[in-house]
C-alpha cells in the first residue's frame, strides 16, 4: 500500500511516519508514505496556494493549479488508486470504509486548509470525500493521519500483536468488556471474582454479557449491526428486561 499525502504542512506528518504502528510498517517496508508539499507547486514570488473567494466572503480558498500540479507529480502504480479529499462535507469515516480502502494499491489524500479547496479540484480529480466526525478542525492533516493509521492496521502482517485482524472483525460492533490487571485490590476496589475463578467458560460468558450490556447502555445503535448468536440474543433480552 502506498499513501501520497498532499498538504501545505508536510512537517505535521513526521510523528505519523516515525512512531507507532504506522512507523513500524514504514520501517518494515509494508507501506510507503510520500508527503508532497503543495507549496512546491505554487507559482510566483509569493508562492500562494490560496486566494480570495469569487463572489466575496470571509476566508480563503485553496487555488486549483498547485493541487493539480502536485497530483500530476505523483507516480502512477499498477493497480487501483483513489484520490480522497478530506472535508467536513464528506461521508463519515468508519471501519467499513477503511476495509474497502485497504484493498487499494495507492491512496492519495488531499488535505484542505482555510475554507476549503476550489470546487473544480473536487469535481475533476477527487474520487471520495471523507470527514472524520461532526466537529470543526482547521484542516485535513489530522484526518489524513487517522485514515493512514486505520487503513494500515488492516494490512496483513502489520499489527504484529497476538490478536489478528480476523479475530477482531468477529468482535465488530460490540464494545469491549471491562479489563483488569494487578493488583487484585486497588484502593479497596476488587477485581470481579469470576476473573480469578479459573473457569474459562464462566469468564467467557461474563465478558460477553458485559460487552452486550455496555453496548446496550452506551451505543445501542451498534447492536443493530452486531452479529449476535442465539445465546447473545437471549443475554440481550434478559438485560433489557432487567432494565425495565
Ligand atoms: C469556519 C469554517 N467552517 C464553516 C462552518 C467550514 C470549515 C471549513 C474547513 C470547517 C472546517 C474546515 C477544516 N476542516 C477540514 O478540512 C476537515 C474536517 C473537519 O473539520 N472535521 C471533520 N473532518 C474533517 S476532514 C477535513
PDB file of N, CA and C in Angstrom, residues 88-191:
ATOM      1  N   UNK A  88     -15.110  18.513   5.703  1.00  0.00           N
ATOM      2  CA  UNK A  88     -16.253  18.330   6.604  1.00  0.00           C
ATOM      3  C   UNK A  88     -17.521  17.894   5.862  1.00  0.00           C
ATOM      4  N   UNK A  89     -17.523  18.050   4.533  1.00  0.00           N
ATOM      5  CA  UNK A  89     -18.715  17.679   3.748  1.00  0.00           C
ATOM      6  C   UNK A  89     -18.697  16.228   3.285  1.00  0.00           C
ATOM      7  N   UNK A  90     -17.631  15.489   3.621  1.00  0.00           N
ATOM      8  CA  UNK A  90     -17.510  14.117   3.125  1.00  0.00           C
ATOM      9  C   UNK A  90     -18.341  13.115   3.898  1.00  0.00           C
ATOM     10  N   UNK A  91     -18.304  11.861   3.429  1.00  0.00           N
ATOM     11  CA  UNK A  91     -19.001  10.807   4.178  1.00  0.00           C
ATOM     12  C   UNK A  91     -18.207  10.499   5.446  1.00  0.00           C
ATOM     13  N   UNK A  92     -18.946  10.127   6.498  1.00  0.00           N
ATOM     14  CA  UNK A  92     -18.341   9.878   7.799  1.00  0.00           C
ATOM     15  C   UNK A  92     -17.468   8.628   7.753  1.00  0.00           C
ATOM     16  N   UNK A  93     -16.198   8.806   8.080  1.00  0.00           N
ATOM     17  CA  UNK A  93     -15.252   7.695   8.061  1.00  0.00           C
ATOM     18  C   UNK A  93     -15.609   6.658   9.118  1.00  0.00           C
ATOM     19  N   UNK A  94     -15.499   5.388   8.755  1.00  0.00           N
ATOM     20  CA  UNK A  94     -15.710   4.307   9.725  1.00  0.00           C
ATOM     21  C   UNK A  94     -14.910   3.077   9.299  1.00  0.00           C
ATOM     22  N   UNK A  95     -14.998   2.036  10.104  1.00  0.00           N
ATOM     23  CA  UNK A  95     -14.194   0.831   9.874  1.00  0.00           C
ATOM     24  C   UNK A  95     -14.539   0.168   8.535  1.00  0.00           C
ATOM     25  N   UNK A  96     -15.798   0.274   8.121  1.00  0.00           N
ATOM     26  CA  UNK A  96     -16.142  -0.415   6.875  1.00  0.00           C
ATOM     27  C   UNK A  96     -15.594   0.342   5.659  1.00  0.00           C
ATOM     28  N   UNK A  97     -15.537   1.678   5.717  1.00  0.00           N
ATOM     29  CA  UNK A  97     -14.860   2.433   4.647  1.00  0.00           C
ATOM     30  C   UNK A  97     -13.374   2.063   4.655  1.00  0.00           C
ATOM     31  N   UNK A  98     -12.783   1.964   5.847  1.00  0.00           N
ATOM     32  CA  UNK A  98     -11.362   1.602   5.954  1.00  0.00           C
ATOM     33  C   UNK A  98     -11.106   0.244   5.297  1.00  0.00           C
ATOM     34  N   UNK A  99     -11.994  -0.711   5.549  1.00  0.00           N
ATOM     35  CA  UNK A  99     -11.811  -2.042   4.960  1.00  0.00           C
ATOM     36  C   UNK A  99     -11.862  -1.991   3.437  1.00  0.00           C
ATOM     37  N   UNK A 100     -12.724  -1.127   2.879  1.00  0.00           N
ATOM     38  CA  UNK A 100     -12.756  -1.043   1.414  1.00  0.00           C
ATOM     39  C   UNK A 100     -11.504  -0.339   0.881  1.00  0.00           C
ATOM     40  N   UNK A 101     -10.992   0.656   1.615  1.00  0.00           N
ATOM     41  CA  UNK A 101      -9.776   1.358   1.161  1.00  0.00           C
ATOM     42  C   UNK A 101      -8.552   0.448   1.201  1.00  0.00           C
ATOM     43  N   UNK A 102      -8.546  -0.490   2.121  1.00  0.00           N
ATOM     44  CA  UNK A 102      -7.350  -1.314   2.294  1.00  0.00           C
ATOM     45  C   UNK A 102      -7.138  -2.286   1.133  1.00  0.00           C
ATOM     46  N   UNK A 103      -8.138  -2.406   0.248  1.00  0.00           N
ATOM     47  CA  UNK A 103      -7.991  -3.207  -0.973  1.00  0.00           C
ATOM     48  C   UNK A 103      -7.189  -2.479  -2.057  1.00  0.00           C
ATOM     49  N   UNK A 104      -7.029  -1.171  -1.916  1.00  0.00           N
ATOM     50  CA  UNK A 104      -6.398  -0.379  -2.987  1.00  0.00           C
ATOM     51  C   UNK A 104      -4.885  -0.526  -2.970  1.00  0.00           C
ATOM     52  N   UNK A 105      -4.267  -0.190  -4.109  1.00  0.00           N
ATOM     53  CA  UNK A 105      -2.808  -0.213  -4.246  1.00  0.00           C
ATOM     54  C   UNK A 105      -2.218   1.129  -3.807  1.00  0.00           C
ATOM     55  N   UNK A 106      -2.964   2.208  -4.070  1.00  0.00           N
ATOM     56  CA  UNK A 106      -2.448   3.562  -3.830  1.00  0.00           C
ATOM     57  C   UNK A 106      -3.604   4.465  -3.392  1.00  0.00           C
ATOM     58  N   UNK A 107      -3.356   5.205  -2.302  1.00  0.00           N
ATOM     59  CA  UNK A 107      -4.357   6.144  -1.793  1.00  0.00           C
ATOM     60  C   UNK A 107      -3.731   7.535  -1.765  1.00  0.00           C
ATOM     61  N   UNK A 108      -4.374   8.487  -2.416  1.00  0.00           N
ATOM     62  CA  UNK A 108      -3.875   9.858  -2.445  1.00  0.00           C
ATOM     63  C   UNK A 108      -4.795  10.712  -1.581  1.00  0.00           C
ATOM     64  N   UNK A 109      -4.219  11.308  -0.542  1.00  0.00           N
ATOM     65  CA  UNK A 109      -5.014  12.080   0.420  1.00  0.00           C
ATOM     66  C   UNK A 109      -4.747  13.568   0.213  1.00  0.00           C
ATOM     67  N   UNK A 110      -5.776  14.325  -0.075  1.00  0.00           N
ATOM     68  CA  UNK A 110      -5.639  15.768  -0.284  1.00  0.00           C
ATOM     69  C   UNK A 110      -6.157  16.487   0.961  1.00  0.00           C
ATOM     70  N   UNK A 111      -5.239  17.194   1.647  1.00  0.00           N
ATOM     71  CA  UNK A 111      -5.604  17.897   2.874  1.00  0.00           C
ATOM     72  C   UNK A 111      -5.940  19.343   2.553  1.00  0.00           C
ATOM     73  N   UNK A 112      -7.183  19.718   2.764  1.00  0.00           N
ATOM     74  CA  UNK A 112      -7.576  21.112   2.570  1.00  0.00           C
ATOM     75  C   UNK A 112      -7.217  21.930   3.798  1.00  0.00           C
ATOM     76  N   UNK A 113      -7.104  23.238   3.582  1.00  0.00           N
ATOM     77  CA  UNK A 113      -6.925  24.212   4.675  1.00  0.00           C
ATOM     78  C   UNK A 113      -7.877  25.360   4.386  1.00  0.00           C
ATOM     79  N   UNK A 114      -7.905  26.340   5.232  1.00  0.00           N
ATOM     80  CA  UNK A 114      -8.768  27.515   5.033  1.00  0.00           C
ATOM     81  C   UNK A 114     -10.223  27.073   4.897  1.00  0.00           C
ATOM     82  N   UNK A 115     -10.982  27.784   4.057  1.00  0.00           N
ATOM     83  CA  UNK A 115     -12.399  27.440   3.905  1.00  0.00           C
ATOM     84  C   UNK A 115     -12.619  26.230   3.013  1.00  0.00           C
ATOM     85  N   UNK A 116     -11.542  25.718   2.400  1.00  0.00           N
ATOM     86  CA  UNK A 116     -11.692  24.548   1.548  1.00  0.00           C
ATOM     87  C   UNK A 116     -10.941  24.701   0.246  1.00  0.00           C
ATOM     88  N   UNK A 117     -11.156  23.757  -0.679  1.00  0.00           N
ATOM     89  CA  UNK A 117     -10.452  23.798  -1.956  1.00  0.00           C
ATOM     90  C   UNK A 117     -11.418  24.204  -3.066  1.00  0.00           C
ATOM     91  N   UNK A 118     -10.863  24.793  -4.120  1.00  0.00           N
ATOM     92  CA  UNK A 118     -11.637  25.176  -5.296  1.00  0.00           C
ATOM     93  C   UNK A 118     -12.467  23.976  -5.778  1.00  0.00           C
ATOM     94  N   UNK A 119     -13.735  24.239  -6.045  1.00  0.00           N
ATOM     95  CA  UNK A 119     -14.682  23.185  -6.422  1.00  0.00           C
ATOM     96  C   UNK A 119     -14.211  22.360  -7.627  1.00  0.00           C
ATOM     97  N   UNK A 120     -13.432  22.979  -8.518  1.00  0.00           N
ATOM     98  CA  UNK A 120     -13.026  22.257  -9.730  1.00  0.00           C
ATOM     99  C   UNK A 120     -12.009  21.160  -9.443  1.00  0.00           C
ATOM    100  N   UNK A 121     -11.257  21.291  -8.340  1.00  0.00           N
ATOM    101  CA  UNK A 121     -10.363  20.203  -7.930  1.00  0.00           C
ATOM    102  C   UNK A 121     -11.222  19.005  -7.528  1.00  0.00           C
ATOM    103  N   UNK A 122     -12.207  19.323  -6.687  1.00  0.00           N
ATOM    104  CA  UNK A 122     -13.120  18.294  -6.214  1.00  0.00           C
ATOM    105  C   UNK A 122     -13.784  17.568  -7.397  1.00  0.00           C
ATOM    106  N   UNK A 123     -14.376  18.322  -8.314  1.00  0.00           N
ATOM    107  CA  UNK A 123     -15.172  17.675  -9.355  1.00  0.00           C
ATOM    108  C   UNK A 123     -14.316  16.918 -10.376  1.00  0.00           C
ATOM    109  N   UNK A 124     -13.082  17.381 -10.621  1.00  0.00           N
ATOM    110  CA  UNK A 124     -12.262  16.734 -11.640  1.00  0.00           C
ATOM    111  C   UNK A 124     -11.422  15.582 -11.124  1.00  0.00           C
ATOM    112  N   UNK A 125     -10.894  15.729  -9.925  1.00  0.00           N
ATOM    113  CA  UNK A 125      -9.839  14.800  -9.509  1.00  0.00           C
ATOM    114  C   UNK A 125     -10.200  13.927  -8.313  1.00  0.00           C
ATOM    115  N   UNK A 126     -11.222  14.323  -7.583  1.00  0.00           N
ATOM    116  CA  UNK A 126     -11.490  13.618  -6.319  1.00  0.00           C
ATOM    117  C   UNK A 126     -12.473  12.476  -6.527  1.00  0.00           C
ATOM    118  N   UNK A 127     -12.109  11.291  -6.026  1.00  0.00           N
ATOM    119  CA  UNK A 127     -12.983  10.119  -6.116  1.00  0.00           C
ATOM    120  C   UNK A 127     -13.884   9.991  -4.902  1.00  0.00           C
ATOM    121  N   UNK A 128     -13.334  10.272  -3.706  1.00  0.00           N
ATOM    122  CA  UNK A 128     -14.084  10.075  -2.460  1.00  0.00           C
ATOM    123  C   UNK A 128     -13.849  11.283  -1.560  1.00  0.00           C
ATOM    124  N   UNK A 129     -14.881  11.766  -0.881  1.00  0.00           N
ATOM    125  CA  UNK A 129     -14.726  12.830   0.107  1.00  0.00           C
ATOM    126  C   UNK A 129     -15.041  12.259   1.479  1.00  0.00           C
ATOM    127  N   UNK A 130     -14.134  12.496   2.423  1.00  0.00           N
ATOM    128  CA  UNK A 130     -14.284  11.899   3.750  1.00  0.00           C
ATOM    129  C   UNK A 130     -14.160  12.949   4.845  1.00  0.00           C
ATOM    130  N   UNK A 131     -15.053  12.832   5.835  1.00  0.00           N
ATOM    131  CA  UNK A 131     -14.989  13.590   7.090  1.00  0.00           C
ATOM    132  C   UNK A 131     -14.726  12.594   8.209  1.00  0.00           C
ATOM    133  N   UNK A 132     -14.042  13.009   9.277  1.00  0.00           N
ATOM    134  CA  UNK A 132     -13.827  12.055  10.369  1.00  0.00           C
ATOM    135  C   UNK A 132     -14.784  12.262  11.538  1.00  0.00           C
ATOM    136  N   UNK A 133     -15.686  13.250  11.444  1.00  0.00           N
ATOM    137  CA  UNK A 133     -16.657  13.409  12.525  1.00  0.00           C
ATOM    138  C   UNK A 133     -17.228  14.814  12.546  1.00  0.00           C
ATOM    139  N   UNK A 134     -18.292  14.984  13.321  1.00  0.00           N
ATOM    140  CA  UNK A 134     -19.010  16.255  13.349  1.00  0.00           C
ATOM    141  C   UNK A 134     -18.434  17.200  14.384  1.00  0.00           C
ATOM    142  N   UNK A 135     -17.264  17.749  14.065  1.00  0.00           N
ATOM    143  CA  UNK A 135     -16.609  18.778  14.866  1.00  0.00           C
ATOM    144  C   UNK A 135     -15.714  19.542  13.919  1.00  0.00           C
ATOM    145  N   UNK A 136     -15.331  20.763  14.301  1.00  0.00           N
ATOM    146  CA  UNK A 136     -14.602  21.631  13.372  1.00  0.00           C
ATOM    147  C   UNK A 136     -13.108  21.593  13.653  1.00  0.00           C
ATOM    148  N   UNK A 137     -12.351  21.168  12.663  1.00  0.00           N
ATOM    149  CA  UNK A 137     -10.887  21.179  12.711  1.00  0.00           C
ATOM    150  C   UNK A 137     -10.388  22.333  11.841  1.00  0.00           C
ATOM    151  N   UNK A 138      -9.065  22.514  11.800  1.00  0.00           N
ATOM    152  CA  UNK A 138      -8.533  23.599  10.972  1.00  0.00           C
ATOM    153  C   UNK A 138      -8.029  23.113   9.620  1.00  0.00           C
ATOM    154  N   UNK A 139      -8.047  21.826   9.378  1.00  0.00           N
ATOM    155  CA  UNK A 139      -7.583  21.326   8.092  1.00  0.00           C
ATOM    156  C   UNK A 139      -7.651  19.822   8.036  1.00  0.00           C
ATOM    157  N   UNK A 140      -7.260  19.269   6.899  1.00  0.00           N
ATOM    158  CA  UNK A 140      -7.398  17.836   6.682  1.00  0.00           C
ATOM    159  C   UNK A 140      -6.208  17.000   7.139  1.00  0.00           C
ATOM    160  N   UNK A 141      -5.188  17.636   7.750  1.00  0.00           N
ATOM    161  CA  UNK A 141      -3.978  16.883   8.099  1.00  0.00           C
ATOM    162  C   UNK A 141      -4.231  15.803   9.156  1.00  0.00           C
ATOM    163  N   UNK A 142      -4.845  16.174  10.277  1.00  0.00           N
ATOM    164  CA  UNK A 142      -5.133  15.151  11.306  1.00  0.00           C
ATOM    165  C   UNK A 142      -6.064  14.074  10.755  1.00  0.00           C
ATOM    166  N   UNK A 143      -7.135  14.441  10.030  1.00  0.00           N
ATOM    167  CA  UNK A 143      -7.953  13.392   9.420  1.00  0.00           C
ATOM    168  C   UNK A 143      -7.156  12.463   8.497  1.00  0.00           C
ATOM    169  N   UNK A 144      -6.236  13.000   7.707  1.00  0.00           N
ATOM    170  CA  UNK A 144      -5.433  12.141   6.816  1.00  0.00           C
ATOM    171  C   UNK A 144      -4.612  11.147   7.634  1.00  0.00           C
ATOM    172  N   UNK A 145      -4.040  11.615   8.756  1.00  0.00           N
ATOM    173  CA  UNK A 145      -3.244  10.724   9.600  1.00  0.00           C
ATOM    174  C   UNK A 145      -4.115   9.610  10.172  1.00  0.00           C
ATOM    175  N   UNK A 146      -5.330   9.964  10.534  1.00  0.00           N
ATOM    176  CA  UNK A 146      -6.246   8.956  11.081  1.00  0.00           C
ATOM    177  C   UNK A 146      -6.554   7.898  10.035  1.00  0.00           C
ATOM    178  N   UNK A 147      -6.779   8.324   8.818  1.00  0.00           N
ATOM    179  CA  UNK A 147      -7.075   7.361   7.756  1.00  0.00           C
ATOM    180  C   UNK A 147      -5.866   6.448   7.509  1.00  0.00           C
ATOM    181  N   UNK A 148      -4.661   7.020   7.465  1.00  0.00           N
ATOM    182  CA  UNK A 148      -3.461   6.195   7.252  1.00  0.00           C
ATOM    183  C   UNK A 148      -3.332   5.167   8.376  1.00  0.00           C
ATOM    184  N   UNK A 149      -3.548   5.606   9.611  1.00  0.00           N
ATOM    185  CA  UNK A 149      -3.416   4.683  10.747  1.00  0.00           C
ATOM    186  C   UNK A 149      -4.457   3.565  10.695  1.00  0.00           C
ATOM    187  N   UNK A 150      -5.704   3.931  10.473  1.00  0.00           N
ATOM    188  CA  UNK A 150      -6.782   2.931  10.499  1.00  0.00           C
ATOM    189  C   UNK A 150      -6.625   1.929   9.350  1.00  0.00           C
ATOM    190  N   UNK A 151      -6.303   2.431   8.156  1.00  0.00           N
ATOM    191  CA  UNK A 151      -6.151   1.536   6.998  1.00  0.00           C
ATOM    192  C   UNK A 151      -4.903   0.655   7.161  1.00  0.00           C
ATOM    193  N   UNK A 152      -3.812   1.234   7.678  1.00  0.00           N
ATOM    194  CA  UNK A 152      -2.574   0.463   7.840  1.00  0.00           C
ATOM    195  C   UNK A 152      -2.759  -0.729   8.766  1.00  0.00           C
ATOM    196  N   UNK A 153      -3.516  -0.533   9.834  1.00  0.00           N
ATOM    197  CA  UNK A 153      -3.746  -1.628  10.790  1.00  0.00           C
ATOM    198  C   UNK A 153      -4.444  -2.813  10.146  1.00  0.00           C
ATOM    199  N   UNK A 154      -5.112  -2.589   9.019  1.00  0.00           N
ATOM    200  CA  UNK A 154      -5.854  -3.662   8.356  1.00  0.00           C
ATOM    201  C   UNK A 154      -4.999  -4.437   7.355  1.00  0.00           C
ATOM    202  N   UNK A 155      -3.802  -3.942   7.074  1.00  0.00           N
ATOM    203  CA  UNK A 155      -2.939  -4.613   6.112  1.00  0.00           C
ATOM    204  C   UNK A 155      -2.288  -5.822   6.789  1.00  0.00           C
ATOM    205  N   UNK A 156      -2.387  -7.012   6.176  1.00  0.00           N
ATOM    206  CA  UNK A 156      -1.857  -8.217   6.797  1.00  0.00           C
ATOM    207  C   UNK A 156      -0.380  -8.059   7.169  1.00  0.00           C
ATOM    208  N   UNK A 157      -0.029  -8.540   8.365  1.00  0.00           N
ATOM    209  CA  UNK A 157       1.367  -8.524   8.788  1.00  0.00           C
ATOM    210  C   UNK A 157       1.817  -7.234   9.443  1.00  0.00           C
ATOM    211  N   UNK A 158       0.897  -6.292   9.643  1.00  0.00           N
ATOM    212  CA  UNK A 158       1.288  -5.010  10.225  1.00  0.00           C
ATOM    213  C   UNK A 158       1.025  -4.961  11.731  1.00  0.00           C
ATOM    214  N   UNK A 159      -0.058  -5.565  12.156  1.00  0.00           N
ATOM    215  CA  UNK A 159      -0.432  -5.475  13.565  1.00  0.00           C
ATOM    216  C   UNK A 159       0.616  -6.131  14.455  1.00  0.00           C
ATOM    217  N   UNK A 160       1.036  -7.330  14.076  1.00  0.00           N
ATOM    218  CA  UNK A 160       2.128  -7.998  14.779  1.00  0.00           C
ATOM    219  C   UNK A 160       1.837  -8.411  16.206  1.00  0.00           C
ATOM    220  N   UNK A 161       0.663  -8.125  16.705  1.00  0.00           N
ATOM    221  CA  UNK A 161       0.322  -8.496  18.070  1.00  0.00           C
ATOM    222  C   UNK A 161      -0.237  -9.906  18.129  1.00  0.00           C
ATOM    223  N   UNK A 162      -0.768 -10.263  19.305  1.00  0.00           N
ATOM    224  CA  UNK A 162      -1.317 -11.602  19.475  1.00  0.00           C
ATOM    225  C   UNK A 162      -2.642 -11.748  18.717  1.00  0.00           C
ATOM    226  N   UNK A 163      -3.398 -10.643  18.648  1.00  0.00           N
ATOM    227  CA  UNK A 163      -4.725 -10.714  18.032  1.00  0.00           C
ATOM    228  C   UNK A 163      -4.668 -10.364  16.554  1.00  0.00           C
ATOM    229  N   UNK A 164      -5.219 -11.215  15.732  1.00  0.00           N
ATOM    230  CA  UNK A 164      -5.228 -10.930  14.297  1.00  0.00           C
ATOM    231  C   UNK A 164      -6.402 -10.028  13.951  1.00  0.00           C
ATOM    232  N   UNK A 165      -6.335  -9.426  12.757  1.00  0.00           N
ATOM    233  CA  UNK A 165      -7.446  -8.604  12.271  1.00  0.00           C
ATOM    234  C   UNK A 165      -8.721  -9.420  12.144  1.00  0.00           C
ATOM    235  N   UNK A 166      -8.540 -10.687  11.744  1.00  0.00           N
ATOM    236  CA  UNK A 166      -9.684 -11.562  11.550  1.00  0.00           C
ATOM    237  C   UNK A 166     -10.428 -11.736  12.872  1.00  0.00           C
ATOM    238  N   UNK A 167      -9.662 -12.031  13.927  1.00  0.00           N
ATOM    239  CA  UNK A 167     -10.268 -12.185  15.247  1.00  0.00           C
ATOM    240  C   UNK A 167     -11.027 -10.928  15.642  1.00  0.00           C
ATOM    241  N   UNK A 168     -10.383  -9.773  15.397  1.00  0.00           N
ATOM    242  CA  UNK A 168     -11.003  -8.514  15.778  1.00  0.00           C
ATOM    243  C   UNK A 168     -12.305  -8.286  15.033  1.00  0.00           C
ATOM    244  N   UNK A 169     -12.332  -8.678  13.763  1.00  0.00           N
ATOM    245  CA  UNK A 169     -13.520  -8.380  12.973  1.00  0.00           C
ATOM    246  C   UNK A 169     -14.726  -9.186  13.458  1.00  0.00           C
ATOM    247  N   UNK A 170     -14.481 -10.336  14.114  1.00  0.00           N
ATOM    248  CA  UNK A 170     -15.589 -11.101  14.690  1.00  0.00           C
ATOM    249  C   UNK A 170     -16.243 -10.328  15.829  1.00  0.00           C
ATOM    250  N   UNK A 171     -15.436  -9.508  16.505  1.00  0.00           N
ATOM    251  CA  UNK A 171     -15.925  -8.775  17.666  1.00  0.00           C
ATOM    252  C   UNK A 171     -16.643  -7.484  17.253  1.00  0.00           C
ATOM    253  N   UNK A 172     -16.610  -7.189  15.967  1.00  0.00           N
ATOM    254  CA  UNK A 172     -17.117  -5.915  15.469  1.00  0.00           C
ATOM    255  C   UNK A 172     -18.490  -5.548  16.001  1.00  0.00           C
ATOM    256  N   UNK A 173     -18.657  -4.260  16.231  1.00  0.00           N
ATOM    257  CA  UNK A 173     -19.949  -3.693  16.604  1.00  0.00           C
ATOM    258  C   UNK A 173     -20.394  -4.047  18.018  1.00  0.00           C
ATOM    259  N   UNK A 174     -19.486  -4.560  18.859  1.00  0.00           N
ATOM    260  CA  UNK A 174     -19.763  -4.660  20.291  1.00  0.00           C
ATOM    261  C   UNK A 174     -18.638  -3.933  21.015  1.00  0.00           C
ATOM    262  N   UNK A 175     -18.987  -3.216  22.074  1.00  0.00           N
ATOM    263  CA  UNK A 175     -17.952  -2.549  22.864  1.00  0.00           C
ATOM    264  C   UNK A 175     -17.198  -3.589  23.701  1.00  0.00           C
ATOM    265  N   UNK A 176     -16.004  -3.214  24.114  1.00  0.00           N
ATOM    266  CA  UNK A 176     -15.178  -4.117  24.915  1.00  0.00           C
ATOM    267  C   UNK A 176     -15.751  -4.328  26.324  1.00  0.00           C
ATOM    268  N   UNK A 177     -15.483  -5.493  26.855  1.00  0.00           N
ATOM    269  CA  UNK A 177     -15.802  -5.775  28.270  1.00  0.00           C
ATOM    270  C   UNK A 177     -14.773  -5.075  29.162  1.00  0.00           C
ATOM    271  N   UNK A 178     -15.078  -4.884  30.483  1.00  0.00           N
ATOM    272  CA  UNK A 178     -14.112  -4.239  31.381  1.00  0.00           C
ATOM    273  C   UNK A 178     -12.860  -5.103  31.559  1.00  0.00           C
ATOM    274  N   UNK A 179     -11.709  -4.454  31.610  1.00  0.00           N
ATOM    275  CA  UNK A 179     -10.423  -5.148  31.738  1.00  0.00           C
ATOM    276  C   UNK A 179      -9.809  -4.840  33.105  1.00  0.00           C
ATOM    277  N   UNK A 180      -9.137  -5.816  33.670  1.00  0.00           N
ATOM    278  CA  UNK A 180      -8.440  -5.640  34.957  1.00  0.00           C
ATOM    279  C   UNK A 180      -7.057  -6.263  34.886  1.00  0.00           C
ATOM    280  N   UNK A 181      -6.120  -5.666  35.620  1.00  0.00           N
ATOM    281  CA  UNK A 181      -4.823  -6.312  35.800  1.00  0.00           C
ATOM    282  C   UNK A 181      -4.437  -6.162  37.267  1.00  0.00           C
ATOM    283  N   UNK A 182      -3.233  -6.579  37.661  1.00  0.00           N
ATOM    284  CA  UNK A 182      -2.834  -6.469  39.063  1.00  0.00           C
ATOM    285  C   UNK A 182      -2.730  -5.006  39.485  1.00  0.00           C
ATOM    286  N   UNK A 183      -2.967  -4.669  40.748  1.00  0.00           N
ATOM    287  CA  UNK A 183      -3.223  -5.575  41.873  1.00  0.00           C
ATOM    288  C   UNK A 183      -4.686  -6.058  41.937  1.00  0.00           C
ATOM    289  N   UNK A 184      -4.907  -7.138  42.676  1.00  0.00           N
ATOM    290  CA  UNK A 184      -6.244  -7.720  42.808  1.00  0.00           C
ATOM    291  C   UNK A 184      -7.186  -6.763  43.527  1.00  0.00           C
ATOM    292  N   UNK A 185      -6.634  -5.987  44.485  1.00  0.00           N
ATOM    293  CA  UNK A 185      -7.418  -4.963  45.187  1.00  0.00           C
ATOM    294  C   UNK A 185      -6.706  -3.621  45.005  1.00  0.00           C
ATOM    295  N   UNK A 186      -7.414  -2.630  44.450  1.00  0.00           N
ATOM    296  CA  UNK A 186      -6.855  -1.288  44.262  1.00  0.00           C
ATOM    297  C   UNK A 186      -7.722  -0.294  45.012  1.00  0.00           C
ATOM    298  N   UNK A 187      -7.131   0.322  46.069  1.00  0.00           N
ATOM    299  CA  UNK A 187      -7.848   1.268  46.930  1.00  0.00           C
ATOM    300  C   UNK A 187      -9.206   0.723  47.372  1.00  0.00           C
ATOM    301  N   UNK A 188      -9.214  -0.558  47.720  1.00  0.00           N
ATOM    302  CA  UNK A 188     -10.431  -1.193  48.224  1.00  0.00           C
ATOM    303  C   UNK A 188     -11.344  -1.774  47.151  1.00  0.00           C
ATOM    304  N   UNK A 189     -11.080  -1.451  45.875  1.00  0.00           N
ATOM    305  CA  UNK A 189     -11.893  -1.980  44.771  1.00  0.00           C
ATOM    306  C   UNK A 189     -11.327  -3.315  44.315  1.00  0.00           C
ATOM    307  N   UNK A 190     -12.183  -4.354  44.369  1.00  0.00           N
ATOM    308  CA  UNK A 190     -11.718  -5.688  43.987  1.00  0.00           C
ATOM    309  C   UNK A 190     -12.000  -6.008  42.531  1.00  0.00           C
ATOM    310  N   UNK A 191     -11.160  -6.823  41.958  1.00  0.00           N
ATOM    311  CA  UNK A 191     -11.397  -7.386  40.630  1.00  0.00           C
ATOM    312  C   UNK A 191     -12.567  -8.367  40.751  1.00  0.00           C
TER     313      UNK A 191
END
